[in-house]
Tab-separated table of C-alpha atoms and ligand atoms in Angstrom:
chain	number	residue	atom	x	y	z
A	1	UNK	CA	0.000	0.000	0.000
A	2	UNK	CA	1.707	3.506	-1.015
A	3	UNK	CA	2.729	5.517	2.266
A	4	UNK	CA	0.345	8.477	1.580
A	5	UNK	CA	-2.700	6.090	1.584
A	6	UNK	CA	-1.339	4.609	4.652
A	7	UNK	CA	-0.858	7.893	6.646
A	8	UNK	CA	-4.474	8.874	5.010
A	9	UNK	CA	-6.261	6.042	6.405
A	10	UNK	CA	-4.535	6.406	9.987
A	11	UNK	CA	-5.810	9.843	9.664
A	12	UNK	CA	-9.488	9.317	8.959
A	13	UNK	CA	-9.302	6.304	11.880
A	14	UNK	CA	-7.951	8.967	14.438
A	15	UNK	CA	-10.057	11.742	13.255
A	16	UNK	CA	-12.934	9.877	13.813
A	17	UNK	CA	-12.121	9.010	17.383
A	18	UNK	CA	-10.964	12.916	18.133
A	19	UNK	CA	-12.933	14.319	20.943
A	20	UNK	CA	-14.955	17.692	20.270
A	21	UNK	CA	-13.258	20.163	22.479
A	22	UNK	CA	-14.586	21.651	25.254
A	23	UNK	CA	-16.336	24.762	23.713
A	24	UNK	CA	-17.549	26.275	26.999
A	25	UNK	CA	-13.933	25.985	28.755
A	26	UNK	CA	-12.122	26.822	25.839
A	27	UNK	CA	-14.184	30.455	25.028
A	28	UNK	CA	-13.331	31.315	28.909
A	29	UNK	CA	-10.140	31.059	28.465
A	30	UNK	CA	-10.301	32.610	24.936
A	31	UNK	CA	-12.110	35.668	27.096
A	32	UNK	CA	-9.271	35.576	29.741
A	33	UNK	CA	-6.722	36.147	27.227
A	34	UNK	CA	-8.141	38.419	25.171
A	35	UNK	CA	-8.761	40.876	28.654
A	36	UNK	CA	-4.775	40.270	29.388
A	37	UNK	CA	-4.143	41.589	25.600
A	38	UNK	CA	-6.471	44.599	26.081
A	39	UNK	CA	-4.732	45.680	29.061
A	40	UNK	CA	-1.193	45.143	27.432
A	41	UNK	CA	-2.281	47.109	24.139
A	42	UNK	CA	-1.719	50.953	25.595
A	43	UNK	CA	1.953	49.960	27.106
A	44	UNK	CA	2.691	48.430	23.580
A	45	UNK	CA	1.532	51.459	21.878
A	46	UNK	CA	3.256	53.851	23.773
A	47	UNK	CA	1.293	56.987	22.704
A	48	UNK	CA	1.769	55.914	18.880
A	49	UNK	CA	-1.681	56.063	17.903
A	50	UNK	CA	-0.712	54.798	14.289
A	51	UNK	CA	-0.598	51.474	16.068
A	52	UNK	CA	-3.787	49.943	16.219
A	53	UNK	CA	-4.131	46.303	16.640
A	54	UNK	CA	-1.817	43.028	18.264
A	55	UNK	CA	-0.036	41.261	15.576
A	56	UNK	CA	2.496	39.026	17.298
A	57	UNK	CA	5.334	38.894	20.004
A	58	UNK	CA	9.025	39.500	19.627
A	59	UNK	CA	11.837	37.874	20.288
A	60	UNK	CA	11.576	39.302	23.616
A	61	UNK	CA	8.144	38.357	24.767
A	62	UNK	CA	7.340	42.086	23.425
A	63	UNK	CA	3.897	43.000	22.416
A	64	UNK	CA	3.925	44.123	18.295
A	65	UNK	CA	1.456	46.270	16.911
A	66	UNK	CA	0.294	46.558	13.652
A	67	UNK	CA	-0.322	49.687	11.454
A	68	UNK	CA	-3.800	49.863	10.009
A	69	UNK	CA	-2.242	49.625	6.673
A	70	UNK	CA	-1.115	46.114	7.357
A	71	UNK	CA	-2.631	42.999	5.945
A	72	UNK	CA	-3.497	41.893	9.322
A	73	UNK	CA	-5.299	45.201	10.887
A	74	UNK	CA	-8.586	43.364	10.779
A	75	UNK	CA	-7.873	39.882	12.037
A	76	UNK	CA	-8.132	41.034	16.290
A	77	UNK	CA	-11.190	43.279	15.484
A	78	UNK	CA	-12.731	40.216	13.968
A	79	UNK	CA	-11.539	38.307	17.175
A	80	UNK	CA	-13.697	40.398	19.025
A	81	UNK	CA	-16.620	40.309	17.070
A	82	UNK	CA	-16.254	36.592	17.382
A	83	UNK	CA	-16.350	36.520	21.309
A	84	UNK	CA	-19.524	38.729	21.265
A	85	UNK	CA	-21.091	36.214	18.696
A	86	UNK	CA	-20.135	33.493	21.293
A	87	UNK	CA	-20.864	35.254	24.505
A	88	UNK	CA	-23.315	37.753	23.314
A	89	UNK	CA	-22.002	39.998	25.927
A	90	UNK	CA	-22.138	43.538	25.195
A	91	UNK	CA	-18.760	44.001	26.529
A	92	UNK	CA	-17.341	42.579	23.440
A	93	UNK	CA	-19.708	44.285	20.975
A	94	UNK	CA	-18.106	47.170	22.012
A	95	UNK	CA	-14.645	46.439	21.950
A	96	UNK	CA	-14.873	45.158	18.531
A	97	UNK	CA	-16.530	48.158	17.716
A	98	UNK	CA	-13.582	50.177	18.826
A	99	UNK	CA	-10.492	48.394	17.306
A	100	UNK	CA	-13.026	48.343	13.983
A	101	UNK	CA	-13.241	51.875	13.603
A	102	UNK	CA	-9.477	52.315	14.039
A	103	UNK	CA	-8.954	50.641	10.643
A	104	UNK	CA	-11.917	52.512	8.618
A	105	UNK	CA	-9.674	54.779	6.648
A	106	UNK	CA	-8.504	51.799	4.545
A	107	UNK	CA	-11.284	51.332	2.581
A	108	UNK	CA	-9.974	54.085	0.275
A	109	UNK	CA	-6.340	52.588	0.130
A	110	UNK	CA	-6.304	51.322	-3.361
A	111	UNK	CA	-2.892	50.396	-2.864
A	112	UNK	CA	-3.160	46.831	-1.658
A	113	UNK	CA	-4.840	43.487	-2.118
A	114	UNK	CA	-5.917	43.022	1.248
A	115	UNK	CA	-8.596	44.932	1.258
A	116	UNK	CA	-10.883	42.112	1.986
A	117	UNK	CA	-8.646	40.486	4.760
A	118	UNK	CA	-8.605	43.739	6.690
A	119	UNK	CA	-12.189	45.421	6.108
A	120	UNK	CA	-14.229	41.737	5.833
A	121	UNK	CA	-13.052	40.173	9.106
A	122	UNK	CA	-13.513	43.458	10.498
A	123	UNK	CA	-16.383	45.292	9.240
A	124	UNK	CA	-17.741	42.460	7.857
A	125	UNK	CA	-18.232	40.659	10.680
A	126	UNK	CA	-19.639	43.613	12.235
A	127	UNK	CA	-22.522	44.045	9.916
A	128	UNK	CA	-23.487	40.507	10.163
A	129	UNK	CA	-24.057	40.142	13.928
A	130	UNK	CA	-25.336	44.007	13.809
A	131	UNK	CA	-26.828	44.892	10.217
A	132	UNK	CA	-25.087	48.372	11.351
A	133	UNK	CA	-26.020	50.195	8.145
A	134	UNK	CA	-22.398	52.506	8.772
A	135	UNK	CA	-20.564	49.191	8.161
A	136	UNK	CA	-22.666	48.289	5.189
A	137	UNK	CA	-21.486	51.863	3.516
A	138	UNK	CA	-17.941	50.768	4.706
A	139	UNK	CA	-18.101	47.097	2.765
A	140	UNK	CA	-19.382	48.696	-0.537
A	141	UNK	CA	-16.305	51.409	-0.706
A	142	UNK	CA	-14.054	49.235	0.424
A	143	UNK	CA	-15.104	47.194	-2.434
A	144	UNK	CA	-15.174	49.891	-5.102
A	145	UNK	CA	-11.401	50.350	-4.182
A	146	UNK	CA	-10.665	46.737	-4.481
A	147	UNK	CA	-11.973	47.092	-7.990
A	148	UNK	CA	-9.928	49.466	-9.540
A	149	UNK	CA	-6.864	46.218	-9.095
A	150	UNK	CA	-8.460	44.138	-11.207
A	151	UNK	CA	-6.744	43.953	-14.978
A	152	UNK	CA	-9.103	42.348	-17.490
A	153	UNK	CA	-6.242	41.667	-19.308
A	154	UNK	CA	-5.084	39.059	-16.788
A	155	UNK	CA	-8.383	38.746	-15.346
A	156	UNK	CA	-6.972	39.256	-11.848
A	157	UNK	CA	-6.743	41.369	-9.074
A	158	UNK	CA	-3.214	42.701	-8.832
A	159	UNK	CA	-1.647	41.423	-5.210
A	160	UNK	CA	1.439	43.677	-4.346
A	161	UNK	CA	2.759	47.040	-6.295
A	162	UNK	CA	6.212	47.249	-4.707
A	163	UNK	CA	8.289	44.500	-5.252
A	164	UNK	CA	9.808	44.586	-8.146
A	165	UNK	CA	10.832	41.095	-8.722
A	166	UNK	CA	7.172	40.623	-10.203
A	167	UNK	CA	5.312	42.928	-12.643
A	168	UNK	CA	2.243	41.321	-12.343
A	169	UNK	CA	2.067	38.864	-9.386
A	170	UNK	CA	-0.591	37.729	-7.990
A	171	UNK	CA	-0.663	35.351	-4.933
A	172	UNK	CA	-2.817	32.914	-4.081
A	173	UNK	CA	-3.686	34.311	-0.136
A	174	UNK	CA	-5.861	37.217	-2.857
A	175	UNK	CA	-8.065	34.287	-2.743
A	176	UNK	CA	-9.324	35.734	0.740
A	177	UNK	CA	-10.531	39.079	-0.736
A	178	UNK	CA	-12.714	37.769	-3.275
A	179	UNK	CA	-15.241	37.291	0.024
A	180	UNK	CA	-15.672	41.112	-0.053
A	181	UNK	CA	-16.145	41.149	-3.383
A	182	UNK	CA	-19.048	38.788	-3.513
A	183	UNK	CA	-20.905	40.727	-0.368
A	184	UNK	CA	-20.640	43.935	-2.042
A	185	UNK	CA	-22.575	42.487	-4.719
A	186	UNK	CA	-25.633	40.868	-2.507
A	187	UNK	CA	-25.282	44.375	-0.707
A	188	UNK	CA	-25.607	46.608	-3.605
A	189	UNK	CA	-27.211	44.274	-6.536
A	190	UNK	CA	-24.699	45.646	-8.626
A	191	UNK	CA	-22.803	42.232	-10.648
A	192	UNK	CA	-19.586	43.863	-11.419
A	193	UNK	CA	-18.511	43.151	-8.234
A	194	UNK	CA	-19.520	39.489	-8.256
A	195	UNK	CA	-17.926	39.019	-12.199
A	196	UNK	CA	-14.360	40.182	-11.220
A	197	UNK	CA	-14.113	37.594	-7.772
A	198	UNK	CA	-15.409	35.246	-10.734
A	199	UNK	CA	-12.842	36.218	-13.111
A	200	UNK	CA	-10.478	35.956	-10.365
A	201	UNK	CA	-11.276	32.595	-9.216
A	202	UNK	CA	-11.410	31.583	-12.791
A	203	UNK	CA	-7.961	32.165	-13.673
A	204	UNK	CA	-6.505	31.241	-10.306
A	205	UNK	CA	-8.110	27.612	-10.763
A	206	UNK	CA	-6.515	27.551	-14.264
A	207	UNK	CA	-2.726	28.747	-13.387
A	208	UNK	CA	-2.202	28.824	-10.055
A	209	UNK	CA	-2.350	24.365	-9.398
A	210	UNK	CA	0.192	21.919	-10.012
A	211	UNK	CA	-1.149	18.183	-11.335
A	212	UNK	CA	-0.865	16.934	-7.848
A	213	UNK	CA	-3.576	20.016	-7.018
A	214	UNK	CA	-0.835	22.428	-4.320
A	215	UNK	CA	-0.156	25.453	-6.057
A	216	UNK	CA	2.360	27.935	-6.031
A	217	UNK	CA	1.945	31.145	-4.192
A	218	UNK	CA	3.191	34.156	-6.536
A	219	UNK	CA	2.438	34.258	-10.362
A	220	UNK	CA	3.683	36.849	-12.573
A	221	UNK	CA	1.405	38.092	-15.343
A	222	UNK	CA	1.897	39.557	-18.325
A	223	UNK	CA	-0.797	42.728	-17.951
A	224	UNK	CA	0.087	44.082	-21.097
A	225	UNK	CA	-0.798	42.575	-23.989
A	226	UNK	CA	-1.359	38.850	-23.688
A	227	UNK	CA	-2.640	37.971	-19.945
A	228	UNK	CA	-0.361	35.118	-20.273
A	229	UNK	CA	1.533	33.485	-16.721
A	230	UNK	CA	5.381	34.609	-17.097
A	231	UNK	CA	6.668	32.883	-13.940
A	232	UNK	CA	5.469	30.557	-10.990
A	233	UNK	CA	7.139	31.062	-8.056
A	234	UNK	CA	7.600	31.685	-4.176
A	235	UNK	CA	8.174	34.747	-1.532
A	236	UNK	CA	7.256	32.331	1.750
A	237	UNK	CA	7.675	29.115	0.400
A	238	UNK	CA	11.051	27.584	0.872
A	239	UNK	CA	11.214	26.564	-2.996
A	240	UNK	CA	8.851	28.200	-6.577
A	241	UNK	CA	8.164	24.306	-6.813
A	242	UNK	CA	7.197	23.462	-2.818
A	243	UNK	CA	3.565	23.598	-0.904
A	244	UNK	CA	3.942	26.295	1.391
A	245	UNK	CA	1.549	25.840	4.229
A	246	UNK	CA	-0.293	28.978	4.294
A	247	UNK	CA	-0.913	29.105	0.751
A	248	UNK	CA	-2.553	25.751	0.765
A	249	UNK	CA	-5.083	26.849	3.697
A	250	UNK	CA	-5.453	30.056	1.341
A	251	UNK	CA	-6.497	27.560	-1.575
A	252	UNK	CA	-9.025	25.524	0.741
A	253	UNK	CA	-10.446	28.231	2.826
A	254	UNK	CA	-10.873	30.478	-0.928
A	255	UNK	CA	-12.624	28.140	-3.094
A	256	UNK	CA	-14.352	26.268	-0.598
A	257	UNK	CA	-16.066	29.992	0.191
A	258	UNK	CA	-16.174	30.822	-4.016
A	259	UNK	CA	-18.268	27.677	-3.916
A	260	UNK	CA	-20.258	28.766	-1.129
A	261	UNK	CA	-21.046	32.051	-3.202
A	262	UNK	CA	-21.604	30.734	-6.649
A	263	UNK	CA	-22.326	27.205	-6.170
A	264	UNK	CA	-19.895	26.601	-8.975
A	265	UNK	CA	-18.831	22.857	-9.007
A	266	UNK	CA	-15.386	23.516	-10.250
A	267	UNK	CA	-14.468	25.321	-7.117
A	268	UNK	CA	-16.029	22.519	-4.783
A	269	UNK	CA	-14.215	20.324	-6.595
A	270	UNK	CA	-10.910	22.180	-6.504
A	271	UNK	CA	-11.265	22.829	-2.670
A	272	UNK	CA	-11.652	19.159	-2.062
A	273	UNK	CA	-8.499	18.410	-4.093
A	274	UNK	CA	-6.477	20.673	-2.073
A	275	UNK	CA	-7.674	19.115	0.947
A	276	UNK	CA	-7.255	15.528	0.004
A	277	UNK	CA	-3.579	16.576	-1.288
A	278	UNK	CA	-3.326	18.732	2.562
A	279	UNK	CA	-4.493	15.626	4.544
A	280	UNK	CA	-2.903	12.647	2.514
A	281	UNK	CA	0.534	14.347	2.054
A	282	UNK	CA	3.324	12.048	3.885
A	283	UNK	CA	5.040	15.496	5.395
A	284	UNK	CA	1.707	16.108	7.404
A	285	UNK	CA	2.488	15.303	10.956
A	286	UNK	CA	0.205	13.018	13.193
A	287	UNK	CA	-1.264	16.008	14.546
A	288	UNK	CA	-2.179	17.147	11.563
A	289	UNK	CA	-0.718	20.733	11.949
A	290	UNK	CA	1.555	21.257	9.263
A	291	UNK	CA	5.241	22.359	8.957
A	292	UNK	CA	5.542	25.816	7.152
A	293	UNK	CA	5.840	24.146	4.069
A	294	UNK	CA	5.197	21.003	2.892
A	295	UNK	CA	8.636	20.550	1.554
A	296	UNK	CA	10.900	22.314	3.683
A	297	UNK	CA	14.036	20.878	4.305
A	298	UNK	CA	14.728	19.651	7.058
A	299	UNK	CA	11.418	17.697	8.224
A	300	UNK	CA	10.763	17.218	10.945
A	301	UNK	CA	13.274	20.066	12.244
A	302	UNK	CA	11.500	22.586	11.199
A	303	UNK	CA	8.415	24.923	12.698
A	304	UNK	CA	4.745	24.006	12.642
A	305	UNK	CA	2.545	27.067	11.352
A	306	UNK	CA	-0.563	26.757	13.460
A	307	UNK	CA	-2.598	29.612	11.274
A	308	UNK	CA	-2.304	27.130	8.251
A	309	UNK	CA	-3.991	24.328	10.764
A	310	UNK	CA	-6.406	26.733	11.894
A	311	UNK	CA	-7.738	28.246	8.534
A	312	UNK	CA	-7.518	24.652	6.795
A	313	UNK	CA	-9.769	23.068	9.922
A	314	UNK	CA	-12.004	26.939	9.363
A	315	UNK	CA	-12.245	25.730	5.460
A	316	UNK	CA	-12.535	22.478	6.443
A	317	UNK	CA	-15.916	23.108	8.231
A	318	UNK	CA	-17.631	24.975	5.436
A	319	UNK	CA	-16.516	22.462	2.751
A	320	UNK	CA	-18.165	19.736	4.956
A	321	UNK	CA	-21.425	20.837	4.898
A	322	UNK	CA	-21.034	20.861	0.986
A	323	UNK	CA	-19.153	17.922	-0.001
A	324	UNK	CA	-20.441	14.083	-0.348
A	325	UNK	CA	-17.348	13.513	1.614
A	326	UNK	CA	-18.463	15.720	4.391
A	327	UNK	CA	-18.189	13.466	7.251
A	328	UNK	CA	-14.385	12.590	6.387
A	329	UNK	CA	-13.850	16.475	6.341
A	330	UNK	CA	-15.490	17.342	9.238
A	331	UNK	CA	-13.359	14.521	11.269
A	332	UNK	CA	-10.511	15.746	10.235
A	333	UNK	CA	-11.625	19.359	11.261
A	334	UNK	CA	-12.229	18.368	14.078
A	335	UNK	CA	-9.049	16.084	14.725
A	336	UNK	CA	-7.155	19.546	13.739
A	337	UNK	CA	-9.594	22.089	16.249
A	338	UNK	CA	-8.688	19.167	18.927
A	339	UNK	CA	-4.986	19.200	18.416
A	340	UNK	CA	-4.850	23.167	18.190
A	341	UNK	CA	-6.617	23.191	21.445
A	342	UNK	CA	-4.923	20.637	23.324
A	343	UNK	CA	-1.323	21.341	22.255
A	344	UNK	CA	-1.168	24.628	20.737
A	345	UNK	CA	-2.646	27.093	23.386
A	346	UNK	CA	-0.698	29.369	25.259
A	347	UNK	CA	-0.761	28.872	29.177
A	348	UNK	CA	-3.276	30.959	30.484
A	349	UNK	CA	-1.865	34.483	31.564
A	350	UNK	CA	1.401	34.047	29.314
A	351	UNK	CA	2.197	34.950	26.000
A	352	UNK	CA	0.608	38.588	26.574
A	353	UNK	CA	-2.975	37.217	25.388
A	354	UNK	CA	-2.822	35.113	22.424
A	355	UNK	CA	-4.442	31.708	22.125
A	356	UNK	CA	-2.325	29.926	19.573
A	357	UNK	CA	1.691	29.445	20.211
A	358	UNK	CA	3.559	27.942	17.233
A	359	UNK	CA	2.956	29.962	13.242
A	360	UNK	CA	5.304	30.851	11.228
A	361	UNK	CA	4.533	34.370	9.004
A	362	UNK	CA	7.770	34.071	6.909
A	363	UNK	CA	10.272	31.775	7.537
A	364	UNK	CA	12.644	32.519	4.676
A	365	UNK	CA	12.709	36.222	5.817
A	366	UNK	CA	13.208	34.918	9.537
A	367	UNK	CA	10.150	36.805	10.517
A	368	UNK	CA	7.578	35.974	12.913
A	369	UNK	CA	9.109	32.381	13.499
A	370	UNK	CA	7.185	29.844	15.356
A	371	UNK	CA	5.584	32.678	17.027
A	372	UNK	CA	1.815	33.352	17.970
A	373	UNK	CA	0.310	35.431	14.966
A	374	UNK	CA	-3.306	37.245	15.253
A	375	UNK	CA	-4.564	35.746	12.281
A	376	UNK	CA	-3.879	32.017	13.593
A	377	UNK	CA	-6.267	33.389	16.411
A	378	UNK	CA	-8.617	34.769	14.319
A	379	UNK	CA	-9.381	31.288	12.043
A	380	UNK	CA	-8.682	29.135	15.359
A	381	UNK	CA	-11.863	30.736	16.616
A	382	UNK	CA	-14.026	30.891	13.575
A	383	UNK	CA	-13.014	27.243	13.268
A	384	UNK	CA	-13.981	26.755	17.182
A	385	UNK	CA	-17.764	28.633	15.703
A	386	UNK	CA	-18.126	27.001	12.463
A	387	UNK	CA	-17.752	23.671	14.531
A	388	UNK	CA	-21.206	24.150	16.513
A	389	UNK	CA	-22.304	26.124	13.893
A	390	UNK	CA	-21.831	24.529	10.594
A	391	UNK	CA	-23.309	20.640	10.729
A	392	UNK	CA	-22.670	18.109	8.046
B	1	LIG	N1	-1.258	36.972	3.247
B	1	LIG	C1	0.053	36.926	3.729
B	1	LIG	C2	0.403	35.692	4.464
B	1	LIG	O1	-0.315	34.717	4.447
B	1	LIG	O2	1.448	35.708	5.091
């Protein structure tokens, strides 16, 4: 029997004996933490009001902010929105209401990708559990200026303007911002919206996947004349021809949600490929949280990346309640949820208030190294939601 099928059926046997975690006990101490990194948030900011939200630790044990500008800014404001859609306690309704209105301004920066990272966990969020017609207006602009990146040329959204390695790249985490995209549509009624996330997910599916179904993370396009791919390659990955972790969550988590949105097949299909080629791959540790890449080096001396586990098991959820294979997905989920909870979390009181210990942001740039990261907080507890939420 070939080792991946091996390692897959030990997974599906173990997943399907993984406890559910303990929802009520976990959320306390989700709510204990998250008081510890309110109260450390003023020392870290140190008057610098340009400094807005937690995005990891240093080397130190030091609190880091992030800028608005950032690609995370909206992952802890989405934190909190999540803890008032758990607790329903007023307490959080207002916090989140405060760290989302400190990130606002972006929806006119037209000078990024992440527009739909920062304003959709955010605002987006926010207008779901409140229908907050301020945050509706905020969605729709924030879309508009999302728009003007999108080439029909390429048929893409444009990911980053200032690295000069690429002249067209776009990267597969733009996956994310297509969610924006798609509300702005069902807010408005107005398609063009909805017809450039298409577009995007289009040509993603067509040039962004290997045979084996991982895909690369940066692709350079031609925006010129032709539209055409010029190069495949990596800026977190160890190698252009490896699986870095992240951008295989990205892959899941996106067209699992494009699916959700246009009811496509292609992209239900696609999203179960990438998580048969996630959970099956020999690399994949028992515990099913992954290394940073699939193909580093030096497995199994290398770090984990927890926020890849937590937005595949987040993904994992949704594609469950679509897929014939549901149940197999949502043991796994929940195999990954129980591992992130039982070996992942930060002691209570440490760590200056995150949840998850152990993701990687760029390993090849030796930054953020087997570190806790915001956003592996933010999908650890939409994953911990979707899981009482979202039933096969
Ligand atoms: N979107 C950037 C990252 O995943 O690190």
């Amino acid at each position: 029997m070939k080792k991946s099928l091996i390692v897959s059926l030990c997974l599906i046997v173990l997943a399907t004996h993984a406890q559910q975690v303990d929802q009520k006990q976990v959320w306390q101490g989700v709510e204990k933490q998250t008081e510890l990194l309110l109260t450390a948030i003023p020392l870290a900011k140190n008057g610098n009001n340009n400094l807005v939200s937690p995005r990891s630790l240093d080397a130190k044990g030091n609190l880091v902010l992030t800028q608005a500008v950032k690609w995370i800014s909206g992952f802890f404001p989405g934190e909190l929105w999540y803890l008032y859609e758990y607790t329903g306690d007023p307490k959080w309704q207002q916090q989140a209401r405060t760290f989302t209105a400190n990130i606002e301004k972006e929806k006119y920066n037209g000078g990024t990708h992440d527009m739909g990272f920062k304003i959709y966990c955010s605002f987006g969020n926010g207008y779901r559990l409140t229908k907050d017609e301020a945050y509706k207006a905020v969605i729709i602009k924030a879309a508009q200026t999302l728009s003007t990146r999108f080439n029909p040329t390429v048929g893409c959204i444009r990911s980053w303007d200032t690295m000069p390695k690429w002249s067209y790249p776009v990267i597969i985490d733009n996956m994310l911002n297509l969610e924006l995209l798609f509300a702005a549509t069902k807010l408005t009624g107005d398609s063009s919206f909805y017809k450039i996330a298409v577009s995007h997910a289009n040509t993603t599916l067509k040039n962004h996947f290997r045979k084996d179904y991982s895909c690369y993370h940066v692709l350079d396009y031609d925006s010129t004349q032709t539209g055409v791919v010029i190069k495949k390659t990596t800026h977190q990955g160890f190698a252009d021809e490896s699986a870095w972790a992240r951008g295989q969550a990205w892959a899941l988590y996106g067209f699992t949600m494009c699916y959700r949105e246009t009811k496509n097949p292609q992209y239900l299909k696609q999203a179960e490929k990438v998580a048969d080629y996630i959970f099956s791959h020999p690399n994949l540790p028992e515990d099913l949280i992954p290394y940073w890449d699939f193909n580093a080096p030096n497995i199994p001396n290398e770090p984990r990346d927890a926020s890849a586990a937590a937005c595949m098991a987040s993904g994992l959820y949704e594609l469950a309640t679509f897929s014939k294979k549901g149940k197999h997905y949502r043991a796994i989920a929940n195999k990954v949820l129980e591992s992130l909870t039982n070996k992942y979390r930060s002691p209570m009181g440490e760590n200056k208030g995150f949840i998850l210990l152990h993701s990687t942001g760029s390993k090849p740039y030796n930054s953020e190294v087997d570190v806790p990261i915001c956003y592996a907080d933010y999908y650890y507890l939409e994953a911990l939601l979707r899981s009482k939420q979202m039933k096969h």
